[in-house]
CSV table of C-alpha atoms in Angstrom, one decimal:
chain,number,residue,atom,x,y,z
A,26,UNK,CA,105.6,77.7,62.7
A,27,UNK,CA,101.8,77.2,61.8
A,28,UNK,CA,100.7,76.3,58.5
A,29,UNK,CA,99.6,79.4,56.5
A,30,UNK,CA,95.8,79.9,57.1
A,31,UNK,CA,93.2,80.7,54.1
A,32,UNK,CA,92.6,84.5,53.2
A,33,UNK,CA,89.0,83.6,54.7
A,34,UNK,CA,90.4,82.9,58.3
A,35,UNK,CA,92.6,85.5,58.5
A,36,UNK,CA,90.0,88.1,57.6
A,37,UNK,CA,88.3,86.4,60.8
A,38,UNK,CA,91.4,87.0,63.0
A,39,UNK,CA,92.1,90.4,61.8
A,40,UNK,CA,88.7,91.0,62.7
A,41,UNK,CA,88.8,89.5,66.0
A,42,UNK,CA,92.1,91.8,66.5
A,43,UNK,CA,90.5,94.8,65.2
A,44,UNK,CA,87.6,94.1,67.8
A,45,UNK,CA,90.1,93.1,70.9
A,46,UNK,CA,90.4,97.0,72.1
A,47,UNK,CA,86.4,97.2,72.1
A,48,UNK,CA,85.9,93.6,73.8
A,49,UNK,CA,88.2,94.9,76.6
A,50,UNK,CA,87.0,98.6,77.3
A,51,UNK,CA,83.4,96.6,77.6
A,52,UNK,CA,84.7,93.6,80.2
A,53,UNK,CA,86.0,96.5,82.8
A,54,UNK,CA,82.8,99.0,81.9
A,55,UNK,CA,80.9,100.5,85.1
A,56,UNK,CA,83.3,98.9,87.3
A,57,UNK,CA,83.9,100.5,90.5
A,58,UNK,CA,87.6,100.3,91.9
A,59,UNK,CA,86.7,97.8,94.4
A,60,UNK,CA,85.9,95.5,91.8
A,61,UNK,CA,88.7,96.4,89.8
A,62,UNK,CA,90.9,95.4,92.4
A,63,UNK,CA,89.1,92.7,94.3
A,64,UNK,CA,90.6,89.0,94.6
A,65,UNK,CA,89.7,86.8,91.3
A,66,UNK,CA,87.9,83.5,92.5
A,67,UNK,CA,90.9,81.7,92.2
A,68,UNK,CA,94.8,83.0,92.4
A,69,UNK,CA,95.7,85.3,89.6
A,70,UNK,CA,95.4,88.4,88.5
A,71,UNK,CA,93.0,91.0,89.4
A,72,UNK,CA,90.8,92.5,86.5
A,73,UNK,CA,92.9,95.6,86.6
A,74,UNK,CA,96.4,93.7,86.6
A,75,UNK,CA,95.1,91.4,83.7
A,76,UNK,CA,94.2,95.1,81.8
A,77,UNK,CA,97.6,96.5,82.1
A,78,UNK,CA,99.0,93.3,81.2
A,79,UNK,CA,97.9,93.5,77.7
A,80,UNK,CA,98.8,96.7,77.6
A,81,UNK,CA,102.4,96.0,78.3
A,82,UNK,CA,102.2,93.1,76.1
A,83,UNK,CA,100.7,94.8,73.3
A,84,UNK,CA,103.7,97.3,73.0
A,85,UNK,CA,105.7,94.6,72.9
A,86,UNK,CA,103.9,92.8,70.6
A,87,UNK,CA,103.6,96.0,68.4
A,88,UNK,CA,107.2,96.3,68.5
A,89,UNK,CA,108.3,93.2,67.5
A,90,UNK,CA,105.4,92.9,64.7
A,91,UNK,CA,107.7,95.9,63.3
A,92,UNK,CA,111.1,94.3,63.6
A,93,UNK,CA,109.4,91.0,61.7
A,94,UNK,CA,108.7,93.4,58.6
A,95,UNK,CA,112.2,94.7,58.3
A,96,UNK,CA,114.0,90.7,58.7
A,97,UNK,CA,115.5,91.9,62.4
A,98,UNK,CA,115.9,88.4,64.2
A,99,UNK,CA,113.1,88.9,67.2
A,100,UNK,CA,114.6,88.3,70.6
A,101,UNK,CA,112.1,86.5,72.8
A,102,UNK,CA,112.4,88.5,75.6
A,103,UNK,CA,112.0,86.7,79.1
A,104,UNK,CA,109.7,88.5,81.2
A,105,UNK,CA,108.5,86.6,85.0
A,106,UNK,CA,104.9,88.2,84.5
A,107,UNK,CA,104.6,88.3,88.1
A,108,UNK,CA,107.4,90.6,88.2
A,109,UNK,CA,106.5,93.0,85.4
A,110,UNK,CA,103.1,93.3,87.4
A,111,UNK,CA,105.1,94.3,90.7
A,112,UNK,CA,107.2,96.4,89.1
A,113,UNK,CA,104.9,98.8,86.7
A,114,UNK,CA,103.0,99.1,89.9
A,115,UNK,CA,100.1,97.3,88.0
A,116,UNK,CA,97.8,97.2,90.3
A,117,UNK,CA,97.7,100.6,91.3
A,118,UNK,CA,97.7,102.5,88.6
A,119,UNK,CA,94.4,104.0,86.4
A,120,UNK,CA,93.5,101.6,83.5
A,121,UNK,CA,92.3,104.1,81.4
A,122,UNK,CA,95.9,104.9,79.6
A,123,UNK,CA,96.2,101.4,79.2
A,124,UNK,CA,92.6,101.0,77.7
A,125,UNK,CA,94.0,103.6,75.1
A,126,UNK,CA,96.8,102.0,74.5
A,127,UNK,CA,95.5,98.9,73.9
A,128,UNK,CA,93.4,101.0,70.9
A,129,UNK,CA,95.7,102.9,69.6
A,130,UNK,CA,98.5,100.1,69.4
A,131,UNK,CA,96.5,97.4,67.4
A,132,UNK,CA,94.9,100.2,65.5
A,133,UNK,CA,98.1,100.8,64.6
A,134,UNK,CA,98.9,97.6,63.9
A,135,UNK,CA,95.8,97.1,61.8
A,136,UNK,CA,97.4,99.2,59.6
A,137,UNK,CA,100.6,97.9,58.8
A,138,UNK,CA,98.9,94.6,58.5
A,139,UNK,CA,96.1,95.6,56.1
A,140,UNK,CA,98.8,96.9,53.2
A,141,UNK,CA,100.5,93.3,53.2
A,142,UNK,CA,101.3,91.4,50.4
A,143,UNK,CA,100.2,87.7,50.8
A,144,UNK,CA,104.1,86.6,50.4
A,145,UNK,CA,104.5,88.9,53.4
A,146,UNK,CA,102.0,87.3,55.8
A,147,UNK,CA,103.3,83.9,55.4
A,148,UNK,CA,107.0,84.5,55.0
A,149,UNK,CA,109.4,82.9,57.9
A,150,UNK,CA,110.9,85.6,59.7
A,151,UNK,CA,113.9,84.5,61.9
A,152,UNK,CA,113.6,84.0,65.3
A,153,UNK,CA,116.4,83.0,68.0
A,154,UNK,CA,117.5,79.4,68.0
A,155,UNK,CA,117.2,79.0,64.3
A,156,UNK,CA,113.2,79.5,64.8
A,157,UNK,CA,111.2,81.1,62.6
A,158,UNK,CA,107.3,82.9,62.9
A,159,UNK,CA,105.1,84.7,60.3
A,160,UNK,CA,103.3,87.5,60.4
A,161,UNK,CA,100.4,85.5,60.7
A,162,UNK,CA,101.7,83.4,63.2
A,163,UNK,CA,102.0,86.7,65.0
A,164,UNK,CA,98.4,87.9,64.3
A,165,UNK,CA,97.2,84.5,65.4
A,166,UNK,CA,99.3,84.7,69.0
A,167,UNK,CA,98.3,88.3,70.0
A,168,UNK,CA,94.6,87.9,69.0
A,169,UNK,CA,94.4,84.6,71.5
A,170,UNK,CA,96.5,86.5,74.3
A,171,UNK,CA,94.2,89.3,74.0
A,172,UNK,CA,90.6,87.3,74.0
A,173,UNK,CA,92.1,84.7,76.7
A,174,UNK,CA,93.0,88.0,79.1
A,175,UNK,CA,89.4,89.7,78.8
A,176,UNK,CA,88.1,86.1,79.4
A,177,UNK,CA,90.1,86.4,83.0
A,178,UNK,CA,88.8,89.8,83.3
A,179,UNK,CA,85.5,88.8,83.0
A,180,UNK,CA,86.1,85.6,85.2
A,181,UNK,CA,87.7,88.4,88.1
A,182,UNK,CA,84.8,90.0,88.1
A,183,UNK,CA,82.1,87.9,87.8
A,184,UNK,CA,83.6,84.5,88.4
A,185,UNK,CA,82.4,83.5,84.7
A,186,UNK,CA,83.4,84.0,81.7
């Protein structure tokens, strides 16, 4: 658990959350398929795999922002990324679904999180093996997932990020 973060910051991060769906329609913008799916400069993913990624993770994330809020312990589920690629057929399928998930998820999201009390943000929610997590905690995890995957985006198709 992190140490509760000032109503300043948090306004930041819910910002940066709010702005995540944006920041990763603009990284895949005007690419062409071929760059979609070309090789990343080193071994990874390939801007279209790293797309439906948050995807997947973002409905998992929305989910278990959900089952925080009502005190159901949050299983950690184990997922080999390189298998959840393989088997959604990730790098295959159109990104624009996933693009409008992404939005309508943490717009969702954005929601629920904007009618919180303070007590609720910073509450320990349980967590398996006698862990716990916040809802800020949460916020703070998803936002960084989110910006570090459009940075390997951009890195996949440019080779910067």
């Amino acid at each position: 658990m992190t140490l509760p973060v000032s109503a300043e910051s948090r306004t930041e991060l819910l910002a940066r959350y709010r702005n995540a769906p944006k920041l990763l329609a603009e990284s895949v913008a005007g690419s062409s398929i071929a760059q979609l799916d070309g090789a990343p400069p080193e071994p990874g993913w390939t801007a279209r795999q790293n797309v439906h990624h948050v995807s997947d993770i973002a409905v998992m994330g929305a989910l278990r922002l959900r089952l925080m809020l009502l005190d159901i312990e949050v299983e950690m589920w184990p997922t080999d990324q390189d298998t959840m690629q393989k088997r959604l057929r990730n790098d295959k399928r159109p990104i624009g679904p996933a693009l409008k998930t992404v939005e309508g998820l943490i717009e969702s999201a954005v929601s629920i999180l904007g009618s919180l009390l303070e007590d609720e943000w910073v509450q320990p929610r349980p967590m398996p093996g006698n862990n716990s997590r916040s809802v800020e905690d949460w916020l703070l995890a998803n936002t960084v997932h989110i910006e570090e995957h459009i940075d390997q985006i951009r890195y996949a198709l440019t080779g910067t990020c």
